[in-house]
Tab-separated table of C-alpha atoms in Angstrom:
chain	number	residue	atom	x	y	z
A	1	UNK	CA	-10.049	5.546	14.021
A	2	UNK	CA	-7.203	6.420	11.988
A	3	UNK	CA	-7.246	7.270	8.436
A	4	UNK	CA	-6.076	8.960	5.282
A	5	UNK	CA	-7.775	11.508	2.667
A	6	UNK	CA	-6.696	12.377	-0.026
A	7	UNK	CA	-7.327	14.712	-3.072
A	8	UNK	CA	-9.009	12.926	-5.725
A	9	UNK	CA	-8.120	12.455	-9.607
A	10	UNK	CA	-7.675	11.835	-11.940
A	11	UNK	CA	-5.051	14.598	-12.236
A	12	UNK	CA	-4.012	15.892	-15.932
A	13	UNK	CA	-0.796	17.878	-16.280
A	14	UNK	CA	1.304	19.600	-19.213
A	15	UNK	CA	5.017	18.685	-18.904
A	16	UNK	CA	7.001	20.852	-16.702
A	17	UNK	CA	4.121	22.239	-14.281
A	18	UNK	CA	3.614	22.417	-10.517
A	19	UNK	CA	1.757	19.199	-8.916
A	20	UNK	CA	0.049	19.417	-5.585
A	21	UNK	CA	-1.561	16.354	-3.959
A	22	UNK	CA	-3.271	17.360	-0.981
A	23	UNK	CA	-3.247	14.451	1.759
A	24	UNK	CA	-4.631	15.216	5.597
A	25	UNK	CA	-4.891	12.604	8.050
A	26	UNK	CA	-6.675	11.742	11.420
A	27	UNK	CA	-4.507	10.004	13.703
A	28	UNK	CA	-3.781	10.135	17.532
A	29	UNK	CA	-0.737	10.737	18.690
A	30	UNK	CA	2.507	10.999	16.454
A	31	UNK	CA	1.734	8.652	13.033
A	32	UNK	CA	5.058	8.120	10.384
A	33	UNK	CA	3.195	9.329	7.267
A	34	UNK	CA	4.345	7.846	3.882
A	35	UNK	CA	3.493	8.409	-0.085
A	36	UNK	CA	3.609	5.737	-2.326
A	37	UNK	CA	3.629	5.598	-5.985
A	38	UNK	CA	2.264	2.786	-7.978
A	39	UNK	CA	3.215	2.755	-11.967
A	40	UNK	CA	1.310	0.890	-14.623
A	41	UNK	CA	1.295	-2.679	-13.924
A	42	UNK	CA	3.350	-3.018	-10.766
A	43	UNK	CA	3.437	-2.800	-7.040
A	44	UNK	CA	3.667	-0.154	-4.690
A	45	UNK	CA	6.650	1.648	-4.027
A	46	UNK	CA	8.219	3.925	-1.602
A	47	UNK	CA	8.457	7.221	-2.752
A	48	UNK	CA	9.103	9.307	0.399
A	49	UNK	CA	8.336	9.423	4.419
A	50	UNK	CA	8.330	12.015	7.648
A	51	UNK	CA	8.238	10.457	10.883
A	52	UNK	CA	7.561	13.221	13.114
A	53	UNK	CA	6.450	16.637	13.201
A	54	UNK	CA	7.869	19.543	10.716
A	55	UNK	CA	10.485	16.473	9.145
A	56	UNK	CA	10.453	16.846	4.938
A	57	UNK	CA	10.684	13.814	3.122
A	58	UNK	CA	12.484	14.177	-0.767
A	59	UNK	CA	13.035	11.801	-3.531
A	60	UNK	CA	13.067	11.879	-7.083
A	61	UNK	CA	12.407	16.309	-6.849
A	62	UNK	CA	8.905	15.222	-4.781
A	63	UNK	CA	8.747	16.845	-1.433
A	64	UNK	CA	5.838	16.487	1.498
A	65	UNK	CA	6.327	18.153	4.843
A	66	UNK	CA	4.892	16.817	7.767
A	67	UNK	CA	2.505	19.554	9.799
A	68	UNK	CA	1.297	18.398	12.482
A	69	UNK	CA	-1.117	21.512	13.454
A	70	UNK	CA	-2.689	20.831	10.099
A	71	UNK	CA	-2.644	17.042	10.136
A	72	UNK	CA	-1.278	17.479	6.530
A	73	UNK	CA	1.418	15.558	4.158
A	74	UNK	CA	1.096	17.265	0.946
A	75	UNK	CA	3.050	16.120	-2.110
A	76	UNK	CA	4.240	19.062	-3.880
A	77	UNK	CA	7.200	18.522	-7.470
A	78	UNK	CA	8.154	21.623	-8.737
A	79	UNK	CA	8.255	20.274	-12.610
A	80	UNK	CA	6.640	17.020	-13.460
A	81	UNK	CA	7.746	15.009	-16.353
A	82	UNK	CA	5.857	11.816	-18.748
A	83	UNK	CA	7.774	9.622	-16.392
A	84	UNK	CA	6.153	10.913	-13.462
A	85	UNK	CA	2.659	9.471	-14.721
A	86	UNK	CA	1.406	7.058	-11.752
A	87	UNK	CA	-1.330	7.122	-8.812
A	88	UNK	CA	0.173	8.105	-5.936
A	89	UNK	CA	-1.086	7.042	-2.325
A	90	UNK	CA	-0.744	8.563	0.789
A	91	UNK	CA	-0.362	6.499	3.600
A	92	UNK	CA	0.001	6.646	7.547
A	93	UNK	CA	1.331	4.253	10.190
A	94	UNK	CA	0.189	4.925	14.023
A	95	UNK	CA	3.456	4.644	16.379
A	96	UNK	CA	1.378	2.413	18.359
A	97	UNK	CA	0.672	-1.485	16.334
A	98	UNK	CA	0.734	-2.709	13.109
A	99	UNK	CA	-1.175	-1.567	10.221
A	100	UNK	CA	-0.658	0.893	7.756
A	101	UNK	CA	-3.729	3.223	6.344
A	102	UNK	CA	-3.926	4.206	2.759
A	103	UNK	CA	-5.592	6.703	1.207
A	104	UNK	CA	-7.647	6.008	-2.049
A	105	UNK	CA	-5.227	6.929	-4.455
A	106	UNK	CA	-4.160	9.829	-7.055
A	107	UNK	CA	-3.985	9.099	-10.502
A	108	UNK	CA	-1.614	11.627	-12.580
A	109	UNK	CA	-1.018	12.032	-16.443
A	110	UNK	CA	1.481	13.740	-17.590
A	111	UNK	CA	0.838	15.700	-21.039
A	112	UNK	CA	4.108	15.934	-23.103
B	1	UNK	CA	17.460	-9.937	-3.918
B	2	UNK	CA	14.184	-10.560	-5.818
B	3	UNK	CA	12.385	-8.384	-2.570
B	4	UNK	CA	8.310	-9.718	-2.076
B	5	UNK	CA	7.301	-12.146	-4.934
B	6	UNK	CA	3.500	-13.242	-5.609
B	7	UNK	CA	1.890	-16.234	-7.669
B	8	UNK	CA	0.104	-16.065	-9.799
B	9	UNK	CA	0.240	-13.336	-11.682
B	10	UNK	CA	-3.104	-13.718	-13.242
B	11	UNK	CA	-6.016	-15.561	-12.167
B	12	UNK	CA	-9.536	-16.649	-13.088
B	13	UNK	CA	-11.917	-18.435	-11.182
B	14	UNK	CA	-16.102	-19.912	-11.270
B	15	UNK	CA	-17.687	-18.901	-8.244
B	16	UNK	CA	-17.487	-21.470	-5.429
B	17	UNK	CA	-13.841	-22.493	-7.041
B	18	UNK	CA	-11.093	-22.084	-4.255
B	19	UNK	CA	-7.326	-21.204	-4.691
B	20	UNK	CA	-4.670	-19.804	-2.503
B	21	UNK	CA	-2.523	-17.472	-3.533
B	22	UNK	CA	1.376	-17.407	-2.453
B	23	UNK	CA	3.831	-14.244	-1.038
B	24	UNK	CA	7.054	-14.925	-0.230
B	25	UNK	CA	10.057	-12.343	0.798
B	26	UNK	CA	13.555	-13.184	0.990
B	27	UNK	CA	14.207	-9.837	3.365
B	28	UNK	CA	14.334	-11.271	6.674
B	29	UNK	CA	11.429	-9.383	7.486
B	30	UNK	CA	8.874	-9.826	10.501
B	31	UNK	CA	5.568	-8.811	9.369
B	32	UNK	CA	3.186	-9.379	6.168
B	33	UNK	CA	-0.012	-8.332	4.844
B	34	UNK	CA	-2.496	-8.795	2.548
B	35	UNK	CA	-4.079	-5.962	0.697
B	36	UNK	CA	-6.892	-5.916	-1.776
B	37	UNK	CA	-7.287	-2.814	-4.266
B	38	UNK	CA	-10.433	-2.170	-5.946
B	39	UNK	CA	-11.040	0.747	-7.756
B	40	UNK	CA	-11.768	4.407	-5.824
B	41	UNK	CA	-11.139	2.236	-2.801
B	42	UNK	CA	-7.646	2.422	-2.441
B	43	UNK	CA	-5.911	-0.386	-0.280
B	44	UNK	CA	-7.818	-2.377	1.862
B	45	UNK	CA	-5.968	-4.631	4.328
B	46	UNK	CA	-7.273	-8.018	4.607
B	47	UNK	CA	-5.120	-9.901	7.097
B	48	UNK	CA	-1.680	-9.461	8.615
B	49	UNK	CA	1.152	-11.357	10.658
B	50	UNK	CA	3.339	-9.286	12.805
B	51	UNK	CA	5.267	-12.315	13.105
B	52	UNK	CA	6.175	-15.586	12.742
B	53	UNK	CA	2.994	-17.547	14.538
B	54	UNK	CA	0.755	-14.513	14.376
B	55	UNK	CA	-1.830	-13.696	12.395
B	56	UNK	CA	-4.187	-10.799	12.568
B	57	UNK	CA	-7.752	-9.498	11.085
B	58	UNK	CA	-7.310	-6.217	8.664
B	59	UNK	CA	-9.959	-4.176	7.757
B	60	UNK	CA	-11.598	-6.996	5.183
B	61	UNK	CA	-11.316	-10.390	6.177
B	62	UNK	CA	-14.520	-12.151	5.634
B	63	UNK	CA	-14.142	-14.953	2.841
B	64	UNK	CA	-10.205	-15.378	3.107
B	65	UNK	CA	-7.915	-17.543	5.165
B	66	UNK	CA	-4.048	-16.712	5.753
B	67	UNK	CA	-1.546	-19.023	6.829
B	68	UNK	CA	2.214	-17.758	7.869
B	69	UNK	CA	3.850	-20.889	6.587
B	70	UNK	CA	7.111	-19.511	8.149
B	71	UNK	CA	9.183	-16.174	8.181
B	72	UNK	CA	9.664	-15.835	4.432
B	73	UNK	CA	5.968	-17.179	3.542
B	74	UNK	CA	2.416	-16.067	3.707
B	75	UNK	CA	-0.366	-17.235	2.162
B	76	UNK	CA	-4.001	-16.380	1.649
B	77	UNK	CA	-6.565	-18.587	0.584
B	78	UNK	CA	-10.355	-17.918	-0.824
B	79	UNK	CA	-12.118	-20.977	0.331
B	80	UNK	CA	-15.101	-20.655	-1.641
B	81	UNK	CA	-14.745	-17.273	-4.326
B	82	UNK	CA	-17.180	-14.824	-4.978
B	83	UNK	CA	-17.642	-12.175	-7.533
B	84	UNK	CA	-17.268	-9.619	-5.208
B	85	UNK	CA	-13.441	-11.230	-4.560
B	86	UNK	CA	-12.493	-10.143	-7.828
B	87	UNK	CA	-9.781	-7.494	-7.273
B	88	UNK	CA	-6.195	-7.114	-7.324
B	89	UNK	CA	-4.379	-8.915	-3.911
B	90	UNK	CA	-0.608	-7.204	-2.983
B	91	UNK	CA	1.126	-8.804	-0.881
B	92	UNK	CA	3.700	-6.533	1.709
B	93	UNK	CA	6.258	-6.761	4.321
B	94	UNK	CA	8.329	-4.934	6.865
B	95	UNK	CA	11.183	-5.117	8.910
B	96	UNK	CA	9.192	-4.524	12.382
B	97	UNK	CA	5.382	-4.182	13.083
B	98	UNK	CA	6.398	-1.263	15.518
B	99	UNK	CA	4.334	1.044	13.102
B	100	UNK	CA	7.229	3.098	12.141
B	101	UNK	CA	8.838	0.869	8.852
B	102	UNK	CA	8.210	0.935	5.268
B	103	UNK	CA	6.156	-1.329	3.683
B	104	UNK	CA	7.716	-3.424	0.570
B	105	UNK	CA	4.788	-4.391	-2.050
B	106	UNK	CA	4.694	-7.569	-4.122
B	107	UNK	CA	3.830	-7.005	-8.458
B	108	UNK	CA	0.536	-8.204	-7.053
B	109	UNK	CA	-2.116	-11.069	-8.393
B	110	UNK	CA	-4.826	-10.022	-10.584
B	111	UNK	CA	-8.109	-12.272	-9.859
B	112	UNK	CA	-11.442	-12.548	-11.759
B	113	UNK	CA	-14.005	-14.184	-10.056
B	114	UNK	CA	-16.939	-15.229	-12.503
């Protein structure tokens, strides 16, 4: 069936350095591929999506690229900050039904 | 626009107690769910409604009860709780079940199950 895995945490950081969370998925056929971002106390939230092959999704300086020949959606930010600090969950929808997949979550600190 | 809203906030509960807990969304949107999220587990889905009149097993159903009251409202109700319940239920909607829409995420409801 489908599903999601990603890297897991927890993930420590110093201010200003390159993040990389690894997510690969299993999936048939073409699945919209999502990463979420959950902050202290709160919901999930949107932080950026690719619907189809090679697409790049961007918000906030976070970027994940969508490669289909290695069923990968890594989330890459070139310079994290304190306010960056969350667990972040990758996520896929098939184009076929309802249900989303998530993956078990990435928890980042960010080290002034 | 207060988006997908969730009562309570907080929650505690004897075993064998039963409560339902309320989602509503003021986005016109078609389909809910139900997640749980328990530590190194990640999400889980427990039920969803595509639509209005439909509702739908997730991954975890056993123990809970949903009820799509009507577009804006769905509910899901632990008839008899368990410890193993205790967890942290989001609530979630989209525009379209067509698998290709993002999902909006209640604050969520914090249960303890003694």
């Amino acid at each position: 069936g489908d599903s999601v895995t990603q890297m897991e945490g927890p993930v420590t950081l110093s201010e200003e350095a390159f993040l990389t969370i690894n997510c690969t998925y299993t999936a048939t056929g073409y699945p919209s591929l999502f990463w979420y971002v959950q902050y202290p106390g709160e919901g999930l939230q949107l932080l950026l999506k690719a619907t189809k092959a090679d697409d790049k999704g961007s918000n906030k300086g976070f970027e994940a690229t969508y490669r289909k020949e290695t069923t990968s959606f890594h989330l890459e930010k070139g310079s994290v900050q304190v306010s960056d600090s969350a667990v972040y969950f990758c996520a896929l929808t098939p184009n076929t039904g309802n249900q989303f997949y998530f993956g078990t979550g990435t928890s980042l600190t960010v080290i002034p | 626009n207060a988006g997908v809203t969730q009562t309570p906030k907080f929650q505690v509960l004897k075993t064998g107690q039963s409560m339902t807990l309320q989602c509503a969304q003021d986005m016109n949107h078609n389909s809910m769910y139900w997640y749980r999220q328990d530590p190194g587990m990640g999400l889980r889905l427990i039920y969803y409604s595509a639509s209005e009149g439909t509702t739908d097993k997730g991954e975890v159903p056993n123990g809970y009860n949903v009820s799509r009251l009507n577009k804006r409202e769905f509910s899901l109700r632990l008839e008899s709780a368990a410890p193993s319940q205790t967890s942290v239920y989001f609530c979630a909607s989209s525009v379209q079940g067509i698998g290709k829409e993002t999902q909006y995420f209640g604050p969520g409801t914090r249960l303890l199950v003694l």
